Coordinates of C-alpha atoms in Angstrom, one line a residue:
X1273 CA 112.1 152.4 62.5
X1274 CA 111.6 152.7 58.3
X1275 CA 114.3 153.9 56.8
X1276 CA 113.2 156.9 54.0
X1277 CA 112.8 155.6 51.0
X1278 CA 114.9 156.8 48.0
X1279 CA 111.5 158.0 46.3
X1280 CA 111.4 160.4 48.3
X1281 CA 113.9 161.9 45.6
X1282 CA 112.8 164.6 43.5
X1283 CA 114.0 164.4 39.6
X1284 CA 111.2 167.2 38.7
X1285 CA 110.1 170.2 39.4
X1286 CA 108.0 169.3 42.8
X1287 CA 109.9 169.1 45.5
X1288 CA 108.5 165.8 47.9
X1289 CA 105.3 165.8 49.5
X1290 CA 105.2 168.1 52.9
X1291 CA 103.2 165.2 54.4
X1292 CA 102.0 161.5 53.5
X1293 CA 99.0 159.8 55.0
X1294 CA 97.4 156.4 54.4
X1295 CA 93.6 156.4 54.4
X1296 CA 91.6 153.3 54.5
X1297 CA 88.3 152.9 55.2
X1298 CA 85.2 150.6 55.9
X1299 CA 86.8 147.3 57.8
X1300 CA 83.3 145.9 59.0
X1301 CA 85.0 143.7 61.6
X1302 CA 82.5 141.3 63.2
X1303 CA 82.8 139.6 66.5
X1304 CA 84.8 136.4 66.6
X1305 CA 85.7 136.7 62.8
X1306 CA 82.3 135.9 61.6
X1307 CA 82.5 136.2 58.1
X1308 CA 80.7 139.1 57.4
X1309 CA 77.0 138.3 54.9
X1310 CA 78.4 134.5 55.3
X1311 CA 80.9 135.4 52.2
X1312 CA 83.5 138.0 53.4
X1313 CA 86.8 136.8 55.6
X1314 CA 87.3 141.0 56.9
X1315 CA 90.0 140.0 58.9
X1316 CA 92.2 138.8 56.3
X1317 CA 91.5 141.0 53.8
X1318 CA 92.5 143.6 56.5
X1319 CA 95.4 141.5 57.2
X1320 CA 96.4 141.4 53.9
X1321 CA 95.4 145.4 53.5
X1322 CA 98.4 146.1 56.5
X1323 CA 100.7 144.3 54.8
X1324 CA 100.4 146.1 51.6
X1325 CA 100.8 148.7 54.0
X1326 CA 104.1 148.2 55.5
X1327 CA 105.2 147.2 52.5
X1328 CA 105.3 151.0 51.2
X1329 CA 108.7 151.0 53.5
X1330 CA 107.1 154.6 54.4
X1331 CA 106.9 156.4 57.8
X1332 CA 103.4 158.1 56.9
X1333 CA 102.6 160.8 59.2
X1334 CA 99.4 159.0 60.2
X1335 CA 96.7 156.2 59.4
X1336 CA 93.5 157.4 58.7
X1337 CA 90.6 154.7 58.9
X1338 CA 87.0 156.7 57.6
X1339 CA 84.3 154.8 59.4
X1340 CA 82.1 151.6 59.5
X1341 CA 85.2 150.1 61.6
X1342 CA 83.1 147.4 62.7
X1343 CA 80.0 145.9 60.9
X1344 CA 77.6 145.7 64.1
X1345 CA 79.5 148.0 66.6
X1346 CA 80.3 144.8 68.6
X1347 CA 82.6 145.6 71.7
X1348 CA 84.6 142.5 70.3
X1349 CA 84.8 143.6 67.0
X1350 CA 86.5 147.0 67.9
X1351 CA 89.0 145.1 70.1
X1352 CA 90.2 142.7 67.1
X1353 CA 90.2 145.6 65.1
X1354 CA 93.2 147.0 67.7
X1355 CA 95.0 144.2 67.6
X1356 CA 95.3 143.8 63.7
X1357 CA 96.0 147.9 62.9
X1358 CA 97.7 149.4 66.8
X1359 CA 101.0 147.4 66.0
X1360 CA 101.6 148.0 62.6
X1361 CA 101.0 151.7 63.9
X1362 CA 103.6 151.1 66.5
X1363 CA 106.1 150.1 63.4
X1364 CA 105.1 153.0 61.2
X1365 CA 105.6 155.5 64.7
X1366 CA 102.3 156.8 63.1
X1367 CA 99.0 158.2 64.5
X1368 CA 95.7 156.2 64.5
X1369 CA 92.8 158.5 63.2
X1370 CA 89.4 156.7 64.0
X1371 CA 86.3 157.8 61.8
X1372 CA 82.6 156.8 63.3
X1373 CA 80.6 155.2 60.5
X1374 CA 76.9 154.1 60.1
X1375 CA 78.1 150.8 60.9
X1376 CA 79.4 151.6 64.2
X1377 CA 78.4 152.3 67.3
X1378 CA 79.2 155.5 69.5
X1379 CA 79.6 154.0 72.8
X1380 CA 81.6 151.1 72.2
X1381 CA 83.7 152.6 69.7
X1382 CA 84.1 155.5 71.9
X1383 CA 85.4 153.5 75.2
X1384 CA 87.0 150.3 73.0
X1385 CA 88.7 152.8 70.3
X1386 CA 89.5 155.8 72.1
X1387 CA 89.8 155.0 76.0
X1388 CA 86.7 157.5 76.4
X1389 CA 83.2 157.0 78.1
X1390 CA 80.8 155.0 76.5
X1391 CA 78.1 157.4 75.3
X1392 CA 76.6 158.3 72.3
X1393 CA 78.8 161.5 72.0
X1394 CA 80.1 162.6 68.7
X1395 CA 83.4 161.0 67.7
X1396 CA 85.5 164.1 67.0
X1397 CA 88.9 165.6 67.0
X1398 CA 92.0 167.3 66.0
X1399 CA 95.2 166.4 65.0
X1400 CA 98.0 168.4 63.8
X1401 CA 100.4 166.4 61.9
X1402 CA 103.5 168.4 61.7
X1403 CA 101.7 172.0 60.2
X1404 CA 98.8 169.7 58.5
X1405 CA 95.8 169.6 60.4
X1406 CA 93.3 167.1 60.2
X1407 CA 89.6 167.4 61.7
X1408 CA 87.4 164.1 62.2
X1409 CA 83.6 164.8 61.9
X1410 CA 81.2 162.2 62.8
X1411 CA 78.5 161.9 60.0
X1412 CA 77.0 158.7 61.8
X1413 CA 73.1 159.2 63.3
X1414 CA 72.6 156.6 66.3
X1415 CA 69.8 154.3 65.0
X1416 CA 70.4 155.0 61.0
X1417 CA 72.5 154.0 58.3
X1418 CA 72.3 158.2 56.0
X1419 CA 74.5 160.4 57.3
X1420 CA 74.2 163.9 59.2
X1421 CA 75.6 166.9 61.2
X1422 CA 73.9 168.4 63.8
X1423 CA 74.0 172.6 64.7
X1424 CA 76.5 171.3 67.9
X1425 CA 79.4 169.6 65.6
X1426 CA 79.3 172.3 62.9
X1427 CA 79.8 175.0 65.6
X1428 CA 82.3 173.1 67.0
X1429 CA 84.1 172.7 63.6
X1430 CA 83.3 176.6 62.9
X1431 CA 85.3 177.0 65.9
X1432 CA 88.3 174.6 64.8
X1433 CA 88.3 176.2 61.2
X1434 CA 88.1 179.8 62.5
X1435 CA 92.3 179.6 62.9
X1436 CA 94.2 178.7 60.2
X1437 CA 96.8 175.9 60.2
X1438 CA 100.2 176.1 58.8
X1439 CA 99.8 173.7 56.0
X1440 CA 95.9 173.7 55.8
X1441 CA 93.3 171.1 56.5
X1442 CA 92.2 168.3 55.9
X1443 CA 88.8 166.6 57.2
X1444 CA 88.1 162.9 57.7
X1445 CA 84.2 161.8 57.6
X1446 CA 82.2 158.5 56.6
X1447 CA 79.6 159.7 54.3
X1448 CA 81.5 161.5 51.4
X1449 CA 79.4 164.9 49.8
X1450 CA 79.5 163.8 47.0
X1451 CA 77.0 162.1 44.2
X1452 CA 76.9 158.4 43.3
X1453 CA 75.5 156.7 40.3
X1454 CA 74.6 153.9 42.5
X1455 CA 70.7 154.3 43.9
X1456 CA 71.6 152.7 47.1
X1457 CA 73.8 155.2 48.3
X1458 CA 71.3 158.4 47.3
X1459 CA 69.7 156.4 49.9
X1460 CA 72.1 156.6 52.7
X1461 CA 73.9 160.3 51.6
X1462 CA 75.0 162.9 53.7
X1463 CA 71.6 165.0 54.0
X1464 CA 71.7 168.8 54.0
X1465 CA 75.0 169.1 52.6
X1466 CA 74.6 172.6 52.1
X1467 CA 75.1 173.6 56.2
X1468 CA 78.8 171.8 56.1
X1469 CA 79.7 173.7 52.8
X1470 CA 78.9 177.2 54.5
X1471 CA 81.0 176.3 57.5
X1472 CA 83.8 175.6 55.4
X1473 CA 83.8 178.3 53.2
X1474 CA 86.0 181.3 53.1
X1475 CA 88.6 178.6 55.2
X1476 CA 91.9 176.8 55.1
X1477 CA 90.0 173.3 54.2
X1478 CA 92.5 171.8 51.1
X1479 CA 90.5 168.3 50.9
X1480 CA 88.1 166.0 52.4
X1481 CA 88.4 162.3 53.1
X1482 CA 85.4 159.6 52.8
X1483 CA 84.6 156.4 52.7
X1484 CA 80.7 154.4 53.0
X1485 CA 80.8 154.0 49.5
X1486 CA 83.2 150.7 49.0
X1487 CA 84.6 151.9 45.5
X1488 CA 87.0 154.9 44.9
X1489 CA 85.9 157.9 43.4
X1490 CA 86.5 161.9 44.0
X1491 CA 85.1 165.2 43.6
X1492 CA 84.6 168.4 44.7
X1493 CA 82.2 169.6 47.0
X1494 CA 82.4 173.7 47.6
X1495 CA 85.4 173.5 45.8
X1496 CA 87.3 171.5 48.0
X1497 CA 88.3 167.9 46.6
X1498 CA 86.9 164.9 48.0
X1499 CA 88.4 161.4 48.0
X1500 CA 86.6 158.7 48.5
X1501 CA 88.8 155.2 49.5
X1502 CA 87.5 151.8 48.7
X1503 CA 87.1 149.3 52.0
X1504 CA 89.1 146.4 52.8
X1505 CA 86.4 144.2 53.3
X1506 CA 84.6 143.9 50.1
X1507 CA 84.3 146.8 47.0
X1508 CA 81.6 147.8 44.8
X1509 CA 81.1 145.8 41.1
X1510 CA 81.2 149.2 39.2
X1511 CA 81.0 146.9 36.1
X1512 CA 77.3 146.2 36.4
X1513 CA 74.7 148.6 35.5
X1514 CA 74.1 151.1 38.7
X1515 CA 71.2 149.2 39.6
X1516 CA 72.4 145.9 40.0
X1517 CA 76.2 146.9 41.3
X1518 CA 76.9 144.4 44.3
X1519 CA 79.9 143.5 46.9
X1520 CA 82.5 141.4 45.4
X1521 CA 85.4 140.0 47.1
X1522 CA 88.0 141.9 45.2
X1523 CA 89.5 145.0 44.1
X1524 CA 90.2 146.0 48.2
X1525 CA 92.6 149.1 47.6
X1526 CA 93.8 151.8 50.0
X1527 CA 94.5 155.6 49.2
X1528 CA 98.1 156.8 49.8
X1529 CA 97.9 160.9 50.3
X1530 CA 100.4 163.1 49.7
X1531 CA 100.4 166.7 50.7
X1532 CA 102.2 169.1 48.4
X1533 CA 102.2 173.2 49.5
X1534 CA 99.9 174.0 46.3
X1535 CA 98.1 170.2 45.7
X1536 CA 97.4 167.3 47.3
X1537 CA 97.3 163.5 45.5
X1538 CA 95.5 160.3 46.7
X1539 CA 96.8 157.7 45.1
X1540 CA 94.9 154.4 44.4
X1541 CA 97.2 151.3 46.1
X1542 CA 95.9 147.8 45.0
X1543 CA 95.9 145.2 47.5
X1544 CA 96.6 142.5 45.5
X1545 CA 99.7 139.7 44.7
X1546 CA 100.2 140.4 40.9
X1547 CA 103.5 139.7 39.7
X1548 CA 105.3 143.1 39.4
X1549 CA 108.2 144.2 37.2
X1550 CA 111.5 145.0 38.3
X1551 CA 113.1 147.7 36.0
X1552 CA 112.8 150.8 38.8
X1553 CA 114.5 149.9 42.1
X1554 CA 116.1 152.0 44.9
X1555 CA 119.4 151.3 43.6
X1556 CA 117.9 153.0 39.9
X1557 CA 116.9 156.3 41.8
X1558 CA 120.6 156.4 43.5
X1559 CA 121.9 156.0 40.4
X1560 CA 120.0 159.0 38.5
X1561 CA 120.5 161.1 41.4
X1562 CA 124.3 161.3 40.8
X1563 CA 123.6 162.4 37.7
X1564 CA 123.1 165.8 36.5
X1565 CA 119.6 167.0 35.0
X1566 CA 121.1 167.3 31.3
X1567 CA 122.8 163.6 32.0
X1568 CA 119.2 162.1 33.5
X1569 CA 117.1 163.6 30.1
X1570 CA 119.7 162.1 27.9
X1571 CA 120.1 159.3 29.7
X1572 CA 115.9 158.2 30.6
X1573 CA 113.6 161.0 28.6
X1574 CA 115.1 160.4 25.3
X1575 CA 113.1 157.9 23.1
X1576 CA 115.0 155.4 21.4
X1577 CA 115.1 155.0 17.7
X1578 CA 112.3 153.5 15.6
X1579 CA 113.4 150.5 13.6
X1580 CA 110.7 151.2 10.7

């Protein structure tokens, strides 16, 4: 079990976040730990990505991975991918959300990933996380690498979204509605964006989550915010001109989401072993609790005096 953390004090005037999810996205696991275009280790780096991960000391009310899970849709590759993410699950007590990606492949994610037949069936579904709902949409089209959804899965989410939940929605796809600066992905988009935004309209939709693109961004797409998280397995160069950005083996990051009553925040977490200060600590945040709001500004919002 993980104890709650002390930062789950509030010295503002938010009160904490209703609900907290981790989204990561884009693992492209290969079979037998081939290293993925002869450069990329995935499984360490997703390794690595978990331990950033439990190293929160959260309980997050679920793990949300959007899509290309595996980089061929190898049966192997989905079963590695359980074995590195269902027992850090088991820690967290959290829920595993599984997206379908371009990368992947329906029938073995289906029966490897979810216990379910082996066909080329959307991968869909509902969760509700304590009030929050969160929908899974498959944007992947068997055979292709741009992104769709057909007449069937927008009915069906029609149908989801025609209820409200008690603390709103969320959904979880691959291919994010959103622009990119980089001509490769106009390429592989999310084509006729237009029939998801009229589903969602007039609903209890508070924010989409994405992935494909391998670098973080956000936006808003029928005025709903989107957040896009980076992979695990290699990001994006964004400091290149847009038509020479490449994969580099750094920057992996994660999104840590917290779900307020009138907001929601993704958060950026760096996977990375950077030497980090030590002024705040829990003991710090017990400390400031005891005190009273006057004795906390006096005490940490004052600024000291110049020495001109």
């Amino acid at each position: 079990m993980v104890p709650t953390p002390a930062a789950s004090v509030s010295f503002g005037q938010y009160p904490p976040a209703r609900r907290t999810i981790v989204h990561l996205s884009d693992t492209h696991l290969l079979a037998g730990n081939a290293p993925l275009g002869g450069r990329y280790d995935t499984e360490a780096n997703l390794a690595e990505t978990l331990r950033a991960v439990e190293a929160l000391g959260i309980r997050p009310d679920a793990l949300v991975f959007t899509g290309d899970l595996t980089d061929l849709g190898e049966p192997d590759a989905y079963r590695r991918l359980r074995a590195a993410v269902d027992p850090v699950a088991e820690r967290l007590d959290a829920p595993l959300i599984w997206v379908a990606g371009n990368h992947d492949e329906r029938p073995a994610l289906r029966e490897a990933m979810l216990g379910l037949a082996p066909t080329e069936e959307p991968v869909t579904g509902v969760w509700d996380l304590g009030g929050l709902r969160l929908i899974a949409l498959d944007t992947s089209v068997p055979g292709w690498h741009h992104g769709d959804l057909d007449a069937t899965q927008l009915r069906w989410l029609r149908d989801v979204l025609s209820t409200a939940a008690p603390l709103g929605t969320l959904l979880a796809l691959h291919h994010p509605p959103l622009p990119s600066h980089v001509p490769l992905f106009d390429i592989l988009e999310l084509r006729d964006q237009g029939r998801l935004a009229e589903a969602i309209e007039g609903t209890d939709v508070r924010g989409i989550l994405a992935g494909h693109l391998h670098y973080s961004t956000s936006g808003t797409f029928a005025g709903v915010p989107v957040s896009v998280a980076a992979a695990t397995c290699y990001t994006m160069n964004l400091a290149r001109p847009g038509d020479a950005v490449n994969g580099m083996d750094a920057g992996q990051s994660f999104h840590l989401v917290h779900v307020y009553d009138d907001t929601i925040t993704h958060s950026v977490v760096p996977v990375t072993q950077a030497p980090t200060g030590d002024y705040f600590s829990p003991e710090w945040v017990e400390r400031m609790a005891r005190l009273s709001p006057e004795q906390r500004l006096e005490e940490f919002s004052r600024k000291p005096p110049r020495n001109d």
